[in-house]
Amino acid sequence: MKIPKHVAFILDGNGRWAQERGLSRSKGHEEGYKNLRTLSKYILNKGVKVFSIYAFSTENFGRSKEEVDVLMNLILVGVKKYAKELAEENIKIVFSGIRGYPLPKEIITVMDEVEEKTSNNTRGILNICLNYDGQQEIVDASNKLVEEVNNGTLKLPITKDIFNKYLYQELPPIDLLIRTSAENRLSGFMLWQASYAEFYFPKTYFPDFKEKDFDIALEEYNKRDRRFGKIKED
Ligand code: FPP
């Protein structure tokens, strides 16, 4: 069984999971968070080296104040708890996204602390995308590059490898990208890194996507013929 090096996950369907049960959307996010804690350990224990998750997009700030507050609180309390558990398992935690307004200051402090505390961990990486937008990531990297070219610290030509170092985090390409809840789109998630990813779109809502579902995703991944634009030789 081939194990993908980098798995990325769009945690979708928390709201619908709750609504279908007559519960509040907040309850759906809580269930999603609980599931994430179990699932991420399982995925990293399988030998996946990098696990990226879309926790909150820049556009998500456009939801109702009530829902944004619930999510920010869940993320604030959750990141601390979750990071502590993963740190004990030698996992390094990094964040991708704009580390500034409208993210609350307390969250930014926690993000910096968690990154610092786990920076020497070596077993794997959890990349949490927070206040994230993939097009913005490419624009931000371009601005940094141009600045360094202008002040002479970086010389042209820029290669793909160099560009990759200017993104929020320097990560390997995504091998397997999963989005739950039967939505078949990227919504700005890791556009650069997803260039050759295999996509998998299960119908399950995220709170119901369990370890056995990840095993099915892995089986499906193993059936895919990844040619990277080349022709398979007999
Ligand atoms: C998408 O479901 C989910 C989110 C916008 C939030 C996901 C975040 C978490 C599960 C918490 C992560 C916590 C930490 C600590 C990293 P949706 O609300 O869009 O669902 P819907 O499409 O059914 O409405």
Short mmCIF file of C-alpha atoms and ligand atoms in Angstrom, two decimals:
data_model
loop_
_atom_site.label_atom_id
_atom_site.label_comp_id
_atom_site.label_asym_id
_atom_site.label_seq_id
_atom_site.Cartn_x
_atom_site.Cartn_y
_atom_site.Cartn_z
CA MET A 1 0.00 0.00 0.00
CA LYS A 2 1.42 3.39 -1.05
CA ILE A 3 1.03 5.99 1.68
CA PRO A 4 0.72 9.58 0.42
CA LYS A 5 3.35 11.90 1.90
CA HIS A 6 1.07 14.94 2.04
CA VAL A 7 -2.68 14.65 2.68
CA ALA A 8 -4.83 17.78 2.64
CA PHE A 9 -8.37 17.96 3.96
CA ILE A 10 -11.28 20.38 3.46
CA LEU A 11 -13.43 19.73 6.54
CA ASP A 12 -16.83 20.36 4.99
CA GLY A 13 -20.40 19.60 6.05
CA ASN A 14 -20.33 20.36 9.79
CA GLY A 15 -23.27 22.74 9.45
CA ARG A 16 -25.41 20.34 7.41
CA TRP A 17 -24.55 17.46 9.74
CA ALA A 18 -26.01 19.49 12.64
CA GLN A 19 -29.01 20.89 10.76
CA GLU A 20 -30.10 17.41 9.65
CA ARG A 21 -30.21 16.43 13.31
CA GLY A 22 -32.09 19.56 14.40
CA LEU A 23 -28.97 20.83 16.20
CA SER A 24 -27.26 24.22 16.04
CA ARG A 25 -24.47 24.76 13.49
CA SER A 26 -22.11 25.31 16.44
CA LYS A 27 -22.75 21.76 17.58
CA GLY A 28 -21.70 20.61 14.11
CA HIS A 29 -18.40 22.48 14.38
CA GLU A 30 -17.80 20.98 17.83
CA GLU A 31 -18.38 17.49 16.44
CA GLY A 32 -16.09 18.31 13.50
CA TYR A 33 -13.38 19.42 15.89
CA LYS A 34 -13.71 16.23 17.97
CA ASN A 35 -13.50 14.13 14.85
CA LEU A 36 -10.47 16.06 13.63
CA ARG A 37 -8.55 15.24 16.80
CA THR A 38 -9.07 11.49 16.41
CA LEU A 39 -8.71 11.41 12.65
CA SER A 40 -5.50 13.45 12.47
CA LYS A 41 -3.74 11.11 14.88
CA TYR A 42 -4.87 8.14 12.82
CA ILE A 43 -3.68 9.73 9.58
CA LEU A 44 -0.29 10.70 10.97
CA ASN A 45 0.12 7.25 12.55
CA LYS A 46 -0.43 5.69 9.13
CA GLY A 47 2.86 7.25 8.03
CA VAL A 48 1.52 10.40 6.34
CA LYS A 49 4.24 13.04 6.88
CA VAL A 50 2.26 16.22 6.28
CA PHE A 51 -1.41 16.72 7.07
CA SER A 52 -2.95 20.05 6.00
CA ILE A 53 -6.42 21.16 7.03
CA TYR A 54 -8.67 24.04 5.99
CA ALA A 55 -9.85 25.24 9.39
CA PHE A 56 -11.05 28.74 8.43
CA SER A 57 -10.88 30.62 5.15
CA THR A 58 -10.60 34.37 4.80
CA GLU A 59 -14.11 34.25 3.26
CA ASN A 60 -15.49 32.46 6.35
CA PHE A 61 -15.29 35.83 8.16
CA GLY A 62 -18.34 36.74 6.06
CA ARG A 63 -20.56 34.34 8.07
CA SER A 64 -22.81 35.60 10.88
CA LYS A 65 -21.00 37.15 13.85
CA GLU A 66 -22.46 34.44 16.05
CA GLU A 67 -20.98 31.61 13.95
CA VAL A 68 -17.62 33.36 13.54
CA ASP A 69 -17.40 33.88 17.33
CA VAL A 70 -18.22 30.22 17.99
CA LEU A 71 -15.58 29.06 15.53
CA MET A 72 -12.93 31.48 16.80
CA ASN A 73 -13.54 30.28 20.34
CA LEU A 74 -13.42 26.65 19.28
CA ILE A 75 -10.18 27.31 17.42
CA LEU A 76 -8.64 29.23 20.35
CA VAL A 77 -9.43 26.58 22.96
CA GLY A 78 -9.04 23.72 20.48
CA VAL A 79 -5.63 24.65 19.06
CA LYS A 80 -4.11 24.72 22.55
CA LYS A 81 -5.49 21.32 23.53
CA TYR A 82 -4.96 19.69 20.16
CA ALA A 83 -1.43 21.09 19.81
CA LYS A 84 -0.48 19.76 23.22
CA GLU A 85 -1.64 16.25 22.30
CA LEU A 86 0.13 16.28 18.95
CA ALA A 87 3.29 17.82 20.40
CA GLU A 88 3.51 14.83 22.76
CA GLU A 89 3.55 12.67 19.65
CA ASN A 90 6.50 14.61 18.20
CA ILE A 91 4.36 16.39 15.56
CA LYS A 92 5.33 19.89 14.46
CA ILE A 93 2.43 22.34 14.05
CA VAL A 94 2.51 25.21 11.57
CA PHE A 95 -0.10 27.70 10.36
CA SER A 96 -0.79 29.06 6.90
CA GLY A 97 -2.78 32.22 6.25
CA ILE A 98 -2.71 35.92 7.02
CA ARG A 99 -1.58 36.28 10.60
CA GLY A 100 -3.39 39.52 11.27
CA TYR A 101 -6.77 41.26 11.17
CA PRO A 102 -9.54 40.03 11.42
CA LEU A 103 -8.03 37.13 13.41
CA PRO A 104 -8.34 37.89 17.14
CA LYS A 105 -5.03 38.81 18.80
CA GLU A 106 -5.26 35.95 21.34
CA ILE A 107 -5.38 33.44 18.49
CA ILE A 108 -2.33 34.97 16.80
CA THR A 109 -0.42 34.72 20.10
CA VAL A 110 -1.39 31.06 20.48
CA MET A 111 -0.38 30.35 16.86
CA ASP A 112 3.08 31.87 17.42
CA GLU A 113 3.53 30.00 20.71
CA VAL A 114 2.45 26.64 19.29
CA GLU A 115 4.76 26.97 16.28
CA GLU A 116 7.66 27.93 18.50
CA LYS A 117 7.06 25.10 21.00
CA THR A 118 6.74 22.39 18.36
CA SER A 119 9.39 23.66 15.93
CA ASN A 120 11.91 20.88 16.71
CA ASN A 121 9.42 18.00 16.41
CA THR A 122 10.31 15.56 13.67
CA ARG A 123 7.68 12.81 13.21
CA GLY A 124 5.32 14.78 11.00
CA ILE A 125 3.74 18.17 10.32
CA LEU A 126 0.21 19.41 10.89
CA ASN A 127 -0.42 22.50 8.74
CA ILE A 128 -3.50 24.43 9.89
CA CYS A 129 -4.87 26.89 7.32
CA LEU A 130 -6.46 29.74 9.21
CA ASN A 131 -7.60 33.05 7.70
CA TYR A 132 -6.33 31.43 4.53
CA ASP A 133 -6.91 32.04 0.82
CA GLY A 134 -4.77 30.25 -1.75
CA GLN A 135 -4.71 33.06 -4.32
CA GLN A 136 -3.66 35.48 -1.58
CA GLU A 137 -0.86 33.08 -0.61
CA ILE A 138 0.54 33.26 -4.14
CA VAL A 139 0.20 37.07 -4.21
CA ASP A 140 1.88 37.40 -0.79
CA ALA A 141 4.76 35.17 -1.92
CA SER A 142 5.14 37.22 -5.11
CA ASN A 143 5.31 40.47 -3.16
CA LYS A 144 8.04 39.08 -0.90
CA LEU A 145 9.99 37.86 -3.92
CA VAL A 146 9.73 41.17 -5.74
CA GLU A 147 10.89 43.01 -2.64
CA GLU A 148 13.99 40.80 -2.39
CA VAL A 149 14.73 41.08 -6.10
CA ASN A 150 14.43 44.88 -5.82
CA ASN A 151 16.78 45.11 -2.86
CA GLY A 152 19.25 42.74 -4.49
CA THR A 153 19.03 39.80 -2.04
CA LEU A 154 17.43 37.55 -4.66
CA LYS A 155 18.50 37.14 -8.28
CA LEU A 156 16.38 36.28 -11.30
CA PRO A 157 15.33 33.80 -12.62
CA ILE A 158 12.88 32.55 -9.96
CA THR A 159 12.33 28.80 -10.15
CA LYS A 160 9.38 26.78 -8.84
CA ASP A 161 11.57 25.52 -5.97
CA ILE A 162 12.49 29.07 -5.00
CA PHE A 163 8.85 30.21 -5.24
CA ASN A 164 7.80 27.35 -2.95
CA LYS A 165 10.07 28.70 -0.20
CA TYR A 166 8.21 32.04 -0.20
CA LEU A 167 4.78 30.54 0.50
CA TYR A 168 3.39 30.67 4.06
CA GLN A 169 5.06 27.31 4.77
CA GLU A 170 7.55 25.38 2.70
CA LEU A 171 5.74 22.07 2.18
CA PRO A 172 5.97 19.15 -0.25
CA PRO A 173 3.26 18.92 -2.96
CA ILE A 174 -0.13 17.49 -1.94
CA ASP A 175 -0.58 13.86 -2.98
CA LEU A 176 -4.16 13.30 -1.83
CA LEU A 177 -6.76 16.02 -1.30
CA ILE A 178 -10.05 15.09 0.37
CA ARG A 179 -13.15 17.27 0.61
CA THR A 180 -16.11 15.82 2.45
CA SER A 181 -19.84 16.50 1.93
CA ALA A 182 -20.06 15.94 -1.85
CA GLU A 183 -18.80 19.41 -2.75
CA ASN A 184 -16.47 19.06 -5.73
CA ARG A 185 -14.40 22.23 -5.62
CA LEU A 186 -11.22 23.65 -4.12
CA SER A 187 -12.55 26.97 -2.77
CA GLY A 188 -9.09 28.52 -2.86
CA PHE A 189 -7.44 25.77 -0.81
CA MET A 190 -3.68 25.34 -1.37
CA LEU A 191 -3.81 26.10 -5.09
CA TRP A 192 -0.05 25.98 -5.60
CA GLN A 193 0.50 22.81 -3.57
CA ALA A 194 -2.49 20.97 -5.11
CA SER A 195 -1.11 21.16 -8.64
CA TYR A 196 -0.77 17.35 -9.07
CA ALA A 197 -2.94 16.18 -6.18
CA GLU A 198 -5.36 13.29 -6.52
CA PHE A 199 -8.83 14.55 -5.55
CA TYR A 200 -11.26 12.51 -3.49
CA PHE A 201 -14.78 13.79 -2.79
CA PRO A 202 -16.74 11.50 -0.47
CA LYS A 203 -20.42 12.26 0.22
CA THR A 204 -20.00 11.92 4.00
CA TYR A 205 -20.25 15.04 6.16
CA PHE A 206 -17.00 15.71 8.01
CA PRO A 207 -18.19 14.70 11.53
CA ASP A 208 -19.07 11.26 10.10
CA PHE A 209 -15.80 10.73 8.22
CA LYS A 210 -14.01 8.16 10.39
CA GLU A 211 -10.84 6.07 10.32
CA LYS A 212 -12.44 3.41 8.10
CA ASP A 213 -13.41 6.11 5.60
CA PHE A 214 -9.80 7.23 5.43
CA ASP A 215 -8.78 3.63 4.74
CA ILE A 216 -11.23 3.60 1.81
CA ALA A 217 -9.72 6.87 0.56
CA LEU A 218 -6.27 5.26 0.73
CA GLU A 219 -7.47 2.26 -1.26
CA GLU A 220 -8.88 4.61 -3.89
CA TYR A 221 -5.60 6.57 -3.95
CA ASN A 222 -3.70 3.34 -4.54
CA LYS A 223 -5.87 2.61 -7.59
CA ARG A 224 -5.05 5.94 -9.21
CA ASP A 225 -2.49 6.01 -11.98
CA ARG A 226 -0.28 9.03 -11.22
CA ARG A 227 1.63 9.81 -14.39
CA PHE A 228 2.49 13.48 -13.78
CA GLY A 229 1.89 14.26 -17.44
CA LYS A 230 4.01 11.38 -18.70
CA ILE A 231 2.98 8.20 -20.48
CA LYS A 232 3.05 4.99 -18.49
CA GLU A 233 5.69 2.58 -19.77
CA ASP A 234 4.78 -1.10 -20.08
C1 FPP B 1 -16.97 23.73 7.07
O1 FPP B 1 -18.27 23.27 7.39
C2 FPP B 1 -16.18 23.83 8.30
C3 FPP B 1 -15.65 24.99 8.80
C4 FPP B 1 -15.83 26.31 8.16
C5 FPP B 1 -14.89 24.98 10.06
C6 FPP B 1 -14.01 23.80 10.29
C7 FPP B 1 -13.29 23.99 11.56
C8 FPP B 1 -13.21 23.08 12.56
C9 FPP B 1 -13.79 21.72 12.48
C10 FPP B 1 -12.47 23.44 13.81
C11 FPP B 1 -11.02 23.29 13.62
C12 FPP B 1 -10.39 23.42 14.91
C13 FPP B 1 -9.06 23.50 15.12
C14 FPP B 1 -8.60 23.54 16.50
C15 FPP B 1 -8.07 23.56 14.04
P1 FPP B 1 -19.50 24.18 7.01
O2 FPP B 1 -19.87 25.01 8.18
O3 FPP B 1 -19.21 24.95 5.77
O4 FPP B 1 -20.60 23.10 6.76
P2 FPP B 1 -21.85 23.27 5.78
O5 FPP B 1 -21.27 23.42 4.39
O6 FPP B 1 -22.57 21.99 5.96
O7 FPP B 1 -22.62 24.46 6.21
#
